[in-house]
Short mmCIF file of C-alpha atoms and ligand atoms in Angstrom, two decimals:
data_model
loop_
_atom_site.label_atom_id
_atom_site.label_comp_id
_atom_site.label_asym_id
_atom_site.label_seq_id
_atom_site.Cartn_x
_atom_site.Cartn_y
_atom_site.Cartn_z
CA MET A 6 26.17 4.84 10.02
CA ARG A 7 22.86 6.11 11.26
CA SER A 8 23.45 9.82 12.65
CA PHE A 9 25.11 12.05 10.98
CA LEU A 10 26.65 15.97 12.78
CA PHE A 11 26.80 19.09 10.36
CA VAL A 12 29.13 20.92 11.64
CA PRO A 13 30.49 23.38 10.29
CA ALA A 14 33.59 23.41 9.05
CA ASP A 15 35.12 27.05 9.99
CA SER A 16 34.03 26.47 14.02
CA ASP A 17 36.91 24.91 16.05
CA LYS A 18 34.97 24.98 18.42
CA LYS A 19 31.70 22.90 17.17
CA LEU A 20 34.81 20.92 15.64
CA ALA A 21 36.24 20.48 19.46
CA LYS A 22 32.52 19.66 20.38
CA GLY A 23 31.55 17.14 17.31
CA ALA A 24 34.09 14.10 18.46
CA SER A 25 32.70 13.07 21.83
CA SER A 26 28.54 14.60 20.46
CA GLY A 27 28.18 10.00 19.50
CA ALA A 28 27.34 10.68 16.03
CA ASP A 29 28.37 7.79 13.53
CA ALA A 30 29.83 10.56 11.06
CA LEU A 31 30.27 14.10 11.10
CA ILE A 32 29.87 15.66 7.51
CA LEU A 33 31.98 19.10 8.15
CA ASP A 34 31.16 21.80 6.56
CA LEU A 35 31.90 24.03 3.54
CA GLU A 36 28.61 25.17 1.89
CA ASP A 37 25.55 26.20 3.52
CA ALA A 38 26.71 26.63 6.92
CA VAL A 39 30.06 28.57 5.57
CA ALA A 40 29.44 32.49 4.72
CA LEU A 41 31.58 33.49 0.92
CA SER A 42 34.11 34.88 3.00
CA ASN A 43 35.16 32.43 5.14
CA LYS A 44 35.09 29.52 2.48
CA GLU A 45 39.09 29.63 2.58
CA ALA A 46 38.84 29.55 6.59
CA ALA A 47 36.48 26.59 7.24
CA ARG A 48 38.75 24.01 3.69
CA ARG A 49 41.22 24.85 6.39
CA GLY A 50 39.69 24.03 9.05
CA ALA A 51 37.87 20.87 7.68
CA ALA A 52 41.96 20.01 6.62
CA ASP A 53 43.03 19.66 10.30
CA TYR A 54 40.86 18.64 11.32
CA LEU A 55 40.89 15.83 9.22
CA LYS A 56 45.44 15.31 9.72
CA SER A 57 44.43 15.27 13.13
CA ALA A 58 41.09 13.82 14.40
CA ASP A 59 40.81 9.98 15.84
CA ARG A 60 39.96 7.82 13.17
CA ASN A 61 38.32 5.30 14.80
CA GLY A 62 35.84 7.23 16.39
CA PRO A 63 32.90 8.88 13.84
CA LYS A 64 33.37 8.83 9.82
CA LEU A 65 34.70 11.81 9.29
CA CYS A 66 32.23 13.10 5.33
CA VAL A 67 33.15 17.37 3.76
CA ARG A 68 29.77 18.60 2.80
CA MET A 69 31.80 20.37 -0.54
CA ASN A 70 30.25 23.51 -2.91
CA ALA A 71 27.54 22.44 -5.64
CA LEU A 72 29.28 22.15 -9.17
CA ASP A 73 26.94 25.30 -10.50
CA THR A 74 29.93 27.38 -7.95
CA PRO A 75 33.32 28.35 -8.32
CA LEU A 76 33.90 26.65 -5.09
CA TRP A 77 34.09 23.04 -5.02
CA ARG A 78 37.22 21.28 -6.49
CA ASP A 79 39.51 24.00 -4.53
CA ASP A 80 36.69 21.78 -2.11
CA LEU A 81 38.26 18.59 -2.82
CA LYS A 82 41.56 20.13 -3.39
CA ALA A 83 42.02 21.40 0.18
CA VAL A 84 40.55 18.41 1.86
CA ALA A 85 41.47 14.91 -0.49
CA ALA A 86 44.44 14.24 -0.37
CA HIS A 87 43.70 14.01 3.78
CA ALA A 88 40.82 10.58 3.25
CA PRO A 89 37.87 12.12 3.97
CA HIS A 90 35.59 8.50 4.41
CA ALA A 91 33.13 11.07 2.48
CA ILE A 92 32.10 13.57 -0.09
CA LEU A 93 28.17 14.72 0.66
CA ILE A 94 27.69 16.96 -2.60
CA PRO A 95 24.24 18.89 -2.35
CA LYS A 96 22.19 20.14 -4.88
CA THR A 97 23.03 17.69 -7.36
CA ILE A 98 20.55 17.42 -11.08
CA SER A 99 20.95 13.46 -10.97
CA GLY A 100 23.96 10.61 -11.74
CA ASP A 101 26.04 12.92 -13.89
CA CYS A 102 26.56 14.41 -10.64
CA VAL A 103 28.53 11.66 -8.88
CA LYS A 104 30.11 10.61 -11.93
CA LYS A 105 31.77 14.50 -12.43
CA VAL A 106 32.87 14.01 -8.73
CA ALA A 107 34.69 10.92 -9.24
CA HIS A 108 36.13 12.02 -11.81
CA ALA A 109 37.42 14.17 -9.62
CA LEU A 110 38.21 12.57 -7.35
CA ASP A 111 39.55 10.22 -9.69
CA LEU A 112 42.29 11.82 -9.90
CA LEU A 113 43.02 13.55 -6.45
CA GLU A 114 43.42 10.34 -5.25
CA ALA A 115 45.96 8.68 -7.61
CA GLU A 116 48.68 12.73 -6.75
CA ALA A 117 47.84 11.43 -3.07
CA GLY A 118 48.82 7.73 -3.81
CA LEU A 119 45.71 6.70 -1.86
CA ARG A 120 43.37 3.72 -4.13
CA THR A 121 41.18 4.71 -5.99
CA ASP A 122 37.83 4.30 -4.69
CA THR A 123 38.85 5.14 -0.87
CA ILE A 124 36.77 8.94 -0.58
CA LYS A 125 33.03 7.46 -0.86
CA LEU A 126 29.81 9.55 -2.56
CA PHE A 127 26.34 10.88 -1.07
CA CYS A 128 24.13 13.82 -2.60
CA VAL A 129 22.37 15.64 -1.19
CA ALA A 130 19.49 14.34 -4.28
CA THR A 131 16.15 16.93 -3.40
CA GLU A 132 16.90 21.02 -3.00
CA THR A 133 16.62 22.23 -6.84
CA ALA A 134 13.71 21.27 -9.59
CA ALA A 135 14.87 19.95 -11.72
CA SER A 136 16.57 16.79 -9.37
CA MET A 137 13.58 15.35 -8.84
CA PHE A 138 12.63 14.08 -12.14
CA ASN A 139 16.39 12.33 -12.00
CA LEU A 140 15.97 10.76 -8.96
CA GLY A 141 15.97 7.13 -10.00
CA THR A 142 19.15 8.36 -11.70
CA TYR A 143 21.60 7.52 -9.68
CA ALA A 144 21.50 3.34 -10.02
CA GLY A 145 25.02 2.07 -11.46
CA SER A 146 26.54 5.95 -11.19
CA SER A 147 29.83 4.88 -9.87
CA PRO A 148 31.22 2.75 -6.36
CA ARG A 149 31.79 5.22 -4.84
CA LEU A 150 28.22 6.60 -3.98
CA PHE A 151 26.70 5.35 -0.34
CA ALA A 152 23.89 6.60 0.43
CA LEU A 153 21.32 9.16 -0.45
CA THR A 154 19.33 11.89 1.49
CA TRP A 155 17.62 15.30 1.45
CA GLY A 156 16.65 18.89 1.10
CA ALA A 157 13.20 20.40 2.18
CA GLU A 158 14.87 23.77 2.98
CA ASP A 159 16.72 24.17 -0.77
CA LEU A 160 14.48 22.60 -2.03
CA ALA A 161 11.46 25.64 -0.83
CA ALA A 162 13.68 28.24 -1.78
CA ALA A 163 14.22 26.81 -5.08
CA LEU A 164 9.99 26.34 -5.79
CA ALA A 165 9.66 30.82 -4.09
CA ALA A 166 7.10 28.86 -0.93
CA ARG A 167 6.51 30.64 2.03
CA ASP A 168 6.41 27.98 3.86
CA ASN A 169 7.35 23.75 3.07
CA ARG A 170 4.97 22.59 5.93
CA ASP A 171 1.03 23.02 6.56
CA GLU A 172 0.04 23.65 9.25
CA THR A 173 -0.01 20.80 11.22
CA GLY A 174 3.75 21.10 11.54
CA ALA A 175 3.56 18.04 8.35
CA TYR A 176 5.52 18.54 5.28
CA THR A 177 3.33 19.64 1.88
CA GLY A 178 3.05 17.29 -1.17
CA PRO A 179 6.80 18.85 -2.91
CA TYR A 180 8.73 18.21 0.09
CA GLN A 181 7.10 15.03 0.77
CA MET A 182 6.90 13.68 -2.47
CA ALA A 183 10.86 14.53 -2.67
CA ARG A 184 11.60 12.32 1.24
CA THR A 185 9.38 9.07 -0.53
CA LEU A 186 11.09 9.28 -4.43
CA THR A 187 15.30 9.74 -1.74
CA LEU A 188 13.81 6.42 -0.84
CA LEU A 189 13.03 5.14 -3.54
CA GLY A 190 16.28 6.55 -5.64
CA ALA A 191 18.17 4.89 -3.40
CA VAL A 192 17.13 1.47 -2.67
CA ALA A 193 16.50 1.83 -6.53
CA ALA A 194 20.77 2.88 -6.27
CA GLY A 195 21.15 -0.26 -4.15
CA VAL A 196 22.55 2.14 -1.44
CA SER A 197 21.71 3.69 2.04
CA PRO A 198 17.97 6.32 2.10
CA VAL A 199 19.12 8.93 4.68
CA ASP A 200 15.97 11.44 6.33
CA THR A 201 16.50 14.64 6.53
CA ILE A 202 17.67 17.00 9.19
CA TYR A 203 14.87 18.11 11.89
CA LYS A 204 15.80 22.06 12.10
CA ASP A 205 14.12 23.21 15.26
CA PHE A 206 16.12 21.24 17.64
CA ARG A 207 15.18 21.97 20.47
CA ASP A 208 11.42 19.96 19.82
CA GLU A 209 12.36 16.32 21.18
CA ALA A 210 9.41 15.40 20.81
CA GLY A 211 9.22 16.42 16.71
CA LEU A 212 12.00 15.46 15.66
CA GLU A 213 11.13 11.49 17.76
CA ARG A 214 8.29 11.02 15.43
CA GLU A 215 9.88 12.34 12.61
CA THR A 216 12.92 9.88 13.37
CA ARG A 217 9.99 7.18 14.10
CA ALA A 218 7.90 7.74 10.73
CA ALA A 219 11.55 7.48 9.12
CA ALA A 220 12.63 3.93 10.61
CA ARG A 221 9.03 2.98 9.46
CA ASP A 222 9.38 3.44 6.26
CA GLY A 223 13.21 2.50 5.31
CA PHE A 224 15.36 4.98 6.44
CA THR A 225 19.11 3.62 7.61
CA ALA A 226 20.14 7.35 9.12
CA LYS A 227 18.48 10.39 9.77
CA MET A 228 20.81 14.02 9.40
CA ALA A 229 21.59 16.21 12.48
CA ILE A 230 22.45 20.26 13.75
CA HIS A 231 22.83 19.47 16.23
CA PRO A 232 24.40 16.86 19.07
CA ALA A 233 21.37 16.81 21.26
CA GLN A 234 19.81 15.19 18.30
CA ILE A 235 21.97 11.72 18.23
CA GLU A 236 21.17 10.13 21.55
CA ILE A 237 17.42 10.50 19.78
CA ILE A 238 18.11 9.43 15.35
CA ASN A 239 20.91 7.06 17.31
CA ARG A 240 18.04 5.36 19.37
CA ILE A 241 15.22 4.92 17.14
CA PHE A 242 17.97 3.66 14.43
CA THR A 243 18.96 0.68 16.77
CA PRO A 244 16.96 -2.69 16.66
CA SER A 245 15.01 -3.25 20.07
CA GLU A 246 15.33 -5.95 21.88
CA GLU A 247 11.52 -7.21 21.26
CA ASP A 248 12.35 -5.92 17.93
CA LEU A 249 15.03 -8.56 17.52
CA ALA A 250 13.58 -10.96 19.09
CA HIS A 251 10.42 -11.17 17.03
CA ALA A 252 12.62 -11.53 13.56
CA ARG A 253 14.35 -14.07 15.55
CA ALA A 254 10.91 -15.68 15.88
CA VAL A 255 9.86 -15.13 12.18
CA ILE A 256 12.75 -16.62 10.56
CA ASP A 257 13.07 -19.45 12.99
CA ALA A 258 9.19 -20.35 12.15
CA PHE A 259 10.62 -21.11 8.06
CA ASP A 260 13.03 -23.08 9.73
CA LYS A 261 11.18 -24.83 11.08
CA ALA A 262 8.33 -25.41 8.12
CA GLY A 263 10.38 -26.34 5.64
CA ASP A 264 10.88 -25.66 2.12
CA VAL A 265 6.79 -23.51 2.46
CA GLY A 266 6.03 -20.53 1.60
CA VAL A 267 3.79 -19.65 3.82
CA VAL A 268 3.85 -19.72 8.58
CA ALA A 269 1.30 -18.73 10.89
CA LEU A 270 3.10 -16.90 13.54
CA ASP A 271 1.17 -15.90 17.38
CA GLY A 272 -1.90 -16.17 15.22
CA VAL A 273 -0.62 -13.55 11.70
CA MET A 274 0.50 -14.76 8.85
CA LEU A 275 3.35 -14.30 7.61
CA ASP A 276 5.23 -15.14 3.56
CA ILE A 277 8.27 -13.81 2.32
CA PRO A 278 8.40 -9.95 2.07
CA HIS A 279 8.10 -11.05 6.32
CA LEU A 280 10.73 -13.15 6.41
CA LYS A 281 12.59 -10.55 4.22
CA GLN A 282 12.11 -7.91 6.54
CA ALA A 283 13.42 -10.06 9.05
CA ARG A 284 16.59 -10.51 7.48
CA ALA A 285 17.26 -6.88 6.58
CA LEU A 286 16.61 -5.67 9.94
CA LEU A 287 18.93 -8.93 12.10
CA ALA A 288 22.48 -7.04 8.82
CA ARG A 289 20.58 -3.85 9.71
CA ALA A 290 21.53 -5.36 13.43
CA ALA A 291 25.04 -6.18 12.66
CA ALA A 292 25.95 -3.89 10.94
CA ALA A 293 25.18 -1.32 13.45
CA LYS A 294 27.55 -3.15 15.55
CA THR A 295 30.75 -2.21 12.41
CA ILE A 296 30.58 0.87 12.49
N1 COA B 5 28.52 20.60 15.74
C1 COA B 5 29.27 20.81 17.30
N2 COA B 5 29.13 21.25 18.46
C2 COA B 5 27.37 22.15 17.98
C3 COA B 5 26.94 22.19 16.83
C4 COA B 5 27.41 20.96 16.26
N3 COA B 5 26.49 20.83 14.87
N4 COA B 5 25.46 23.06 16.89
C5 COA B 5 25.74 23.01 18.95
N5 COA B 5 27.66 22.66 19.43
C6 COA B 5 27.24 23.14 20.57
C7 COA B 5 27.54 24.78 20.47
O1 COA B 5 28.75 24.97 19.99
C8 COA B 5 26.99 25.11 21.58
O2 COA B 5 29.03 24.81 22.74
P1 COA B 5 29.54 25.08 24.00
O3 COA B 5 28.41 24.20 24.81
O4 COA B 5 30.56 24.83 24.41
O5 COA B 5 28.54 26.84 24.33
C9 COA B 5 26.43 23.46 22.71
O6 COA B 5 26.61 22.32 21.18
C10 COA B 5 24.73 23.45 23.46
O7 COA B 5 24.69 24.48 20.88
P2 COA B 5 23.58 25.49 21.63
O8 COA B 5 24.20 27.20 22.49
O9 COA B 5 22.38 24.50 21.56
O10 COA B 5 22.92 26.00 20.41
P3 COA B 5 24.11 27.09 19.15
O11 COA B 5 23.27 28.84 19.78
O12 COA B 5 25.31 27.07 20.19
O13 COA B 5 24.21 26.85 17.66
C11 COA B 5 22.89 26.16 15.84
C12 COA B 5 22.73 26.44 17.21
C13 COA B 5 21.98 25.96 14.61
C14 COA B 5 23.97 27.49 15.23
C15 COA B 5 24.30 25.22 15.86
O14 COA B 5 23.42 24.02 15.66
C16 COA B 5 24.77 24.66 14.59
O15 COA B 5 25.47 25.50 13.79
N6 COA B 5 24.13 23.76 13.26
C17 COA B 5 24.59 23.06 11.89
C18 COA B 5 24.35 24.29 12.00
C19 COA B 5 24.73 23.59 9.82
O16 COA B 5 25.83 23.16 10.49
N7 COA B 5 23.82 23.62 9.27
C20 COA B 5 24.58 23.26 7.67
C21 COA B 5 23.33 21.96 7.45
S1 COA B 5 21.62 22.21 7.36
MG1 MG B 6 21.31 22.31 0.93
#
């Protein structure tokens, strides 16, 4: 999956629009895009959508409310029986949060007659100061876990920061650290690193730059808040024909050279890490076709 589009679950209009956005996955939001007075309407909206949507379309995820609210258990009860692809847990502190939600889902899946681990999990893992010290704790937390992502807005609020970007538009230290630790924590846990949203949804050039940087650094996907962002994200996370041809040439060069650790291609030294990168790119391209 390359793109995840947030859709506030209390908006019928946006829910209807999400299906045709081209996003690989939708995140039906019950959390911060929904006013407290509308939580119940959002749960109904998400449940109805899960029941009626074409399940051959985008994968359907639901963002629950955080574990420190009285809302999250009712969120899960409202949607679990309709088998969303995944639940996004916001404001996680550590891998223990994944275990807690996984346990609640074990019971709800059993009640609904669903196979255990049908519903996958992913986390917004950098939204509190304490979360930042635990990005290495997600490995082995649950077989349901398939991705980690990060958030710069809630972290800025938690730090009472005046802004999270500097005068050039670049994220300042704490948010760069959140991004980097999410990338490393996800890879260490064997799950997909997913880049955060770009909130200035009319700034296509800015989104393009940030998405290219994410793909360059190893993120496999990016979240979106507006349908206009999807084409850019999907395009950048789809390896180009040129990238694929280069990866094939690298593999070919090693195959032809036999049992060696280093080869030359077009005047450039290639060793085993380059072979691994080439294989990973082809595997990612193959996986992108099966979403
Ligand atoms: N999902 C589905 N449809 C969306 C959408 C989204 N996230 N964002 C906008 N649209 C729809 C609009 O309803 C509008 O539909 P229409 O053409 O039928 O009127 C169309 O796309 C164009 O929208 P636009 O007028 O450009 O933006 P807006 O002012 O209606 O909405 C936001 C701007 C930011 C409020 C909206 O994009 C949004 O709600 N995003 C998601 C926010 C969210 O979930 N945040 C939590 C995670 S950080
Ligand atoms: Mg948030």
